[in-house]
């Protein structure tokens, strides 16, 4: 993607949540991968947690990050499937101010190139919540790779043109 070299890179403060009943810090490979991508891109990984598939606890955790002034963005991995324990989109519905529907649409389009029609089982999504971006990716390493390398690395780069999420940050709390 094109970068405007006349602009300065602005690091984004990102909190990372792995949503899972089974993952631990020892076996959270998708969280490890995403944390690595965030740091390698020059952003600040301000917090990283694993939260169980419990919608009330996840909502509380999200509110905590949204209300923390130094968190610009939350990226979640996991909980976006169709099973009874997959609750990430429902948690985002409880905290959102606005949907960002193009994120999920684009993710599934790009994911189709990798996994074909199986992408239809993904409920990857994004919202804006009181001025904080929240992106929810599936929990597989491939999904994290697709979501970061094909969407987020570009949209979270202040130099990306013709536009990016970073340039909107100063105006997200407007009324």
Coordinates of N, CA and C in Angstrom, one line a residue, residues 13-137:
X13 N -1.2 3.4 20.6 CA -1.2 2.7 21.8 C -2.3 1.6 21.7
X14 N -1.9 0.3 21.7 CA -2.8 -0.8 21.5 C -2.8 -1.8 22.6
X15 N -4.0 -2.1 23.0 CA -4.2 -3.2 24.0 C -4.7 -4.4 23.3
X16 N -4.2 -5.6 23.7 CA -4.5 -6.9 23.0 C -5.2 -7.8 24.0
X17 N -6.3 -8.3 23.5 CA -7.1 -9.3 24.3 C -7.2 -10.6 23.5
X18 N -6.8 -11.7 24.1 CA -7.1 -13.0 23.5 C -8.3 -13.5 24.3
X19 N -9.4 -13.9 23.5 CA -10.6 -14.4 24.1 C -10.7 -15.9 23.9
X20 N -10.5 -16.6 25.1 CA -10.5 -18.0 25.0 C -10.6 -18.7 26.4
X21 N -11.3 -19.8 26.4 CA -11.4 -20.6 27.7 C -10.2 -21.6 27.8
X22 N -9.4 -21.7 26.7 CA -8.4 -22.7 26.8 C -7.0 -22.2 26.6
X23 N -6.8 -21.0 26.1 CA -5.5 -20.5 25.9 C -4.9 -19.9 27.2
X24 N -3.5 -20.1 27.3 CA -2.8 -19.5 28.4 C -1.6 -18.7 27.7
X25 N -0.9 -18.0 28.5 CA 0.2 -17.2 27.9 C 1.3 -18.1 27.3
X26 N 1.3 -19.4 27.8 CA 2.3 -20.4 27.3 C 1.9 -20.9 25.9
X27 N 0.6 -20.9 25.6 CA 0.1 -21.5 24.3 C -0.7 -20.6 23.4
X28 N -0.7 -19.3 23.7 CA -1.4 -18.3 23.0 C -0.6 -17.9 21.7
X29 N -0.5 -18.7 20.7 CA 0.3 -18.4 19.6 C -0.3 -17.3 18.8
X30 N -1.6 -17.2 18.6 CA -2.1 -16.0 17.8 C -1.9 -14.7 18.6
X31 N -2.0 -14.7 19.9 CA -1.7 -13.5 20.7 C -0.3 -13.1 20.6
X32 N 0.6 -14.1 20.6 CA 2.0 -13.9 20.5 C 2.3 -13.3 19.1
X33 N 1.7 -13.8 18.1 CA 2.0 -13.3 16.7 C 1.5 -11.9 16.6
X34 N 0.3 -11.6 17.1 CA -0.3 -10.2 17.0 C 0.6 -9.3 17.8
X35 N 1.0 -9.7 19.0 CA 1.9 -8.8 19.8 C 3.2 -8.5 19.1
X36 N 3.7 -9.5 18.4 CA 5.0 -9.3 17.7 C 4.7 -8.3 16.5
X37 N 3.6 -8.5 15.8 CA 3.3 -7.6 14.7 C 3.2 -6.1 15.2
X38 N 2.5 -5.9 16.3 CA 2.2 -4.6 16.8 C 3.6 -3.9 17.1
X39 N 4.4 -4.6 17.8 CA 5.7 -4.0 18.2 C 6.6 -3.8 17.0
X40 N 6.7 -4.8 16.1 CA 7.5 -4.6 14.9 C 7.1 -3.4 14.0
X41 N 5.8 -3.1 14.0 CA 5.3 -2.0 13.2 C 5.6 -0.7 13.9
X42 N 6.1 -0.7 15.1 CA 6.4 0.6 15.8 C 5.4 1.1 16.7
X43 N 4.3 0.3 17.0 CA 3.3 0.7 17.9 C 3.6 0.3 19.3
X44 N 2.9 0.9 20.3 CA 3.1 0.5 21.7 C 2.0 -0.5 22.1
X45 N 2.5 -1.7 22.6 CA 1.6 -2.7 23.1 C 1.5 -2.3 24.6
X46 N 0.4 -1.6 25.0 CA 0.3 -1.1 26.3 C -0.3 -2.1 27.3
X47 N -0.9 -3.1 26.8 CA -1.4 -4.2 27.7 C -1.8 -5.4 26.9
X48 N -1.7 -6.6 27.5 CA -2.0 -7.8 26.9 C -2.7 -8.7 27.9
X49 N -3.9 -9.2 27.6 CA -4.6 -10.1 28.6 C -5.2 -11.2 27.9
X50 N -5.5 -12.3 28.6 CA -6.4 -13.4 28.1 C -7.7 -13.3 28.9
X51 N -8.8 -13.2 28.2 CA -10.1 -13.2 28.9 C -10.9 -14.4 28.5
X52 N -11.6 -15.0 29.4 CA -12.4 -16.1 29.1 C -13.6 -15.8 28.3
X53 N -14.2 -16.8 27.7 CA -15.4 -16.6 26.8 C -16.6 -16.3 27.7
X54 N -16.6 -15.1 28.3 CA -17.7 -14.7 29.2 C -18.0 -13.3 28.8
X55 N -19.2 -13.1 28.3 CA -19.6 -11.8 27.7 C -19.5 -10.7 28.7
X56 N -20.0 -10.9 30.0 CA -20.0 -9.8 31.0 C -18.5 -9.4 31.4
X57 N -17.7 -10.4 31.5 CA -16.3 -10.1 31.9 C -15.6 -9.4 30.7
X58 N -15.9 -9.9 29.5 CA -15.2 -9.2 28.4 C -15.7 -7.8 28.2
X59 N -17.0 -7.5 28.4 CA -17.5 -6.2 28.4 C -16.8 -5.3 29.4
X60 N -16.7 -5.8 30.6 CA -16.0 -5.1 31.7 C -14.6 -4.7 31.3
X61 N -13.9 -5.7 30.7 CA -12.5 -5.5 30.3 C -12.5 -4.4 29.2
X62 N -13.4 -4.5 28.3 CA -13.4 -3.5 27.2 C -13.7 -2.1 27.7
X63 N -14.6 -2.0 28.6 CA -14.9 -0.7 29.2 C -13.7 -0.1 29.9
X64 N -12.9 -1.0 30.6 CA -11.7 -0.6 31.3 C -10.7 0.0 30.3
X65 N -10.5 -0.7 29.1 CA -9.6 -0.2 28.1 C -10.1 1.1 27.5
X66 N -11.4 1.1 27.2 CA -12.0 2.3 26.5 C -11.9 3.5 27.4
X67 N -12.0 3.4 28.7 CA -12.0 4.5 29.6 C -10.6 4.9 30.0
X68 N -9.6 4.1 29.5 CA -8.2 4.4 29.8 C -7.7 5.4 28.7
X69 N -7.3 6.6 29.1 CA -7.0 7.6 28.1 C -5.8 7.2 27.2
X70 N -4.9 6.4 27.7 CA -3.7 6.1 26.8 C -4.0 4.9 25.9
X71 N -5.1 4.3 25.9 CA -5.4 3.2 24.9 C -6.2 3.8 23.7
X72 N -5.6 3.8 22.6 CA -6.2 4.3 21.3 C -7.0 3.2 20.6
X73 N -6.6 1.9 20.8 CA -7.1 0.8 20.0 C -7.0 -0.4 20.8
X74 N -8.0 -1.3 20.7 CA -8.0 -2.6 21.3 C -8.2 -3.6 20.1
X75 N -7.3 -4.6 20.1 CA -7.4 -5.7 19.1 C -7.7 -7.0 19.9
X76 N -8.7 -7.7 19.5 CA -9.0 -9.0 20.1 C -8.8 -10.1 19.1
X77 N -8.4 -11.2 19.6 CA -8.2 -12.4 18.8 C -9.0 -13.5 19.5
X78 N -9.9 -14.2 18.7 CA -10.7 -15.3 19.3 C -12.1 -14.9 19.6
X79 N -13.0 -15.9 19.6 CA -14.4 -15.7 20.0 C -15.3 -15.1 18.9
X80 N -14.8 -15.2 17.7 CA -15.6 -14.7 16.6 C -16.3 -15.7 15.7
X81 N -16.3 -17.0 16.2 CA -16.9 -18.0 15.4 C -18.4 -18.1 15.7
X82 N -19.0 -19.3 15.4 CA -20.4 -19.5 15.5 C -20.9 -20.4 16.7
X83 N -19.9 -20.9 17.5 CA -20.3 -21.8 18.6 C -20.9 -21.0 19.7
X84 N -21.5 -21.7 20.6 CA -22.2 -21.1 21.8 C -21.2 -20.3 22.6
X85 N -20.0 -20.6 22.7 CA -19.0 -19.9 23.5 C -18.4 -18.7 22.8
X86 N -18.6 -18.6 21.5 CA -18.0 -17.5 20.8 C -18.9 -16.2 21.0
X87 N -18.4 -15.3 21.8 CA -19.2 -14.1 22.3 C -18.5 -12.8 22.0
X88 N -17.5 -12.7 21.3 CA -16.8 -11.5 21.0 C -17.6 -10.4 20.3
X89 N -18.3 -10.7 19.2 CA -19.1 -9.7 18.6 C -20.3 -9.2 19.5
X90 N -20.8 -10.1 20.3 CA -21.9 -9.7 21.2 C -21.3 -8.7 22.3
X91 N -20.1 -8.9 22.8 CA -19.5 -8.0 23.7 C -19.3 -6.7 23.1
X92 N -18.8 -6.7 21.8 CA -18.6 -5.4 21.1 C -19.9 -4.6 20.9
X93 N -21.0 -5.4 20.7 CA -22.3 -4.7 20.5 C -22.7 -4.0 21.8
X94 N -22.2 -4.4 23.0 CA -22.6 -3.8 24.2 C -21.8 -2.6 24.5
X95 N -20.7 -2.4 23.9 CA -19.8 -1.2 24.2 C -19.7 -0.2 23.0
X96 N -20.2 -0.5 21.9 CA -20.0 0.3 20.7 C -20.7 1.6 20.7
X97 N -20.1 2.6 20.0 CA -20.8 3.8 19.6 C -21.2 3.7 18.2
X98 N -20.3 3.2 17.4 CA -20.6 3.0 15.9 C -19.9 1.7 15.4
X99 N -20.6 1.1 14.5 CA -20.0 0.0 13.8 C -19.0 0.5 12.7
X100 N -18.0 -0.4 12.4 CA -17.2 -0.2 11.2 C -17.4 -1.4 10.3
X101 N -18.5 -1.4 9.6 CA -18.8 -2.7 8.9 C -17.8 -3.1 7.8
X102 N -17.1 -2.1 7.2 CA -16.2 -2.4 6.1 C -15.1 -3.3 6.6
X103 N -14.7 -3.3 7.9 CA -13.6 -4.1 8.4 C -13.9 -5.6 8.2
X104 N -15.1 -6.0 8.7 CA -15.5 -7.4 8.6 C -15.7 -7.9 7.2
X105 N -16.3 -7.0 6.4 CA -16.5 -7.3 5.0 C -15.2 -7.5 4.3
X106 N -14.2 -6.6 4.5 CA -12.9 -6.7 3.8 C -12.1 -7.9 4.4
X107 N -12.2 -8.1 5.7 CA -11.5 -9.3 6.2 C -12.0 -10.6 5.5
X108 N -13.3 -10.8 5.4 CA -13.8 -12.0 4.8 C -13.5 -12.1 3.3
X109 N -13.5 -10.9 2.6 CA -13.1 -11.0 1.2 C -11.6 -11.4 1.1
X110 N -10.7 -10.9 1.9 CA -9.3 -11.2 1.9 C -9.1 -12.7 2.4
X111 N -9.8 -13.1 3.4 CA -9.7 -14.4 3.9 C -10.2 -15.4 2.9
X112 N -11.1 -15.1 2.1 CA -11.6 -16.0 1.1 C -10.5 -16.5 0.2
X113 N -9.5 -15.6 -0.1 CA -8.4 -15.9 -0.9 C -7.5 -17.0 -0.3
X114 N -7.6 -17.1 1.1 CA -6.8 -18.1 1.8 C -7.5 -19.3 2.1
X115 N -8.8 -19.2 2.6 CA -9.5 -20.4 3.1 C -10.8 -20.7 2.4
X116 N -11.0 -19.9 1.3 CA -12.2 -20.2 0.5 C -13.5 -19.9 1.3
X117 N -14.5 -20.7 1.0 CA -15.8 -20.4 1.6 C -15.9 -20.6 3.1
X118 N -14.9 -21.2 3.7 CA -14.9 -21.3 5.2 C -14.9 -20.0 5.9
X119 N -14.5 -18.9 5.1 CA -14.5 -17.6 5.7 C -15.9 -17.1 6.2
X120 N -16.9 -17.8 5.6 CA -18.3 -17.4 6.0 C -18.6 -17.7 7.5
X121 N -17.8 -18.5 8.1 CA -17.9 -18.8 9.5 C -17.3 -17.8 10.5
X122 N -16.7 -16.8 9.9 CA -16.0 -15.8 10.7 C -16.9 -14.6 10.9
X123 N -17.0 -14.1 12.2 CA -17.7 -12.9 12.5 C -16.7 -11.8 12.9
X124 N -15.6 -11.8 12.2 CA -14.6 -10.7 12.4 C -15.4 -9.4 12.3
X125 N -15.1 -8.4 13.1 CA -15.8 -7.2 13.1 C -15.0 -6.1 13.8
X126 N -15.5 -4.8 13.6 CA -14.8 -3.7 14.3 C -15.9 -2.7 14.7
X127 N -15.6 -2.0 15.7 CA -16.5 -0.9 16.2 C -15.6 0.3 16.7
X128 N -16.3 1.4 16.9 CA -15.7 2.5 17.6 C -16.5 2.6 18.9
X129 N -15.8 2.8 20.0 CA -16.5 2.9 21.3 C -15.9 4.1 22.0
X130 N -16.7 5.1 22.1 CA -16.3 6.3 22.8 C -14.9 6.8 22.5
X131 N -14.6 6.8 21.2 CA -13.3 7.3 20.7 C -12.2 6.3 20.6
X132 N -12.5 5.0 20.9 CA -11.5 3.9 20.9 C -11.8 2.9 19.8
X133 N -10.9 2.6 18.9 CA -11.1 1.6 17.9 C -11.0 0.2 18.5
X134 N -11.9 -0.7 18.1 CA -11.9 -2.1 18.6 C -12.0 -3.0 17.4
X135 N -11.0 -3.8 17.2 CA -11.0 -4.8 16.1 C -11.0 -6.2 16.6
X136 N -11.9 -7.0 16.1 CA -12.0 -8.4 16.5 C -11.7 -9.4 15.4
X137 N -10.6 -10.1 15.6 CA -10.1 -11.1 14.6 C -10.4 -12.5 15.1

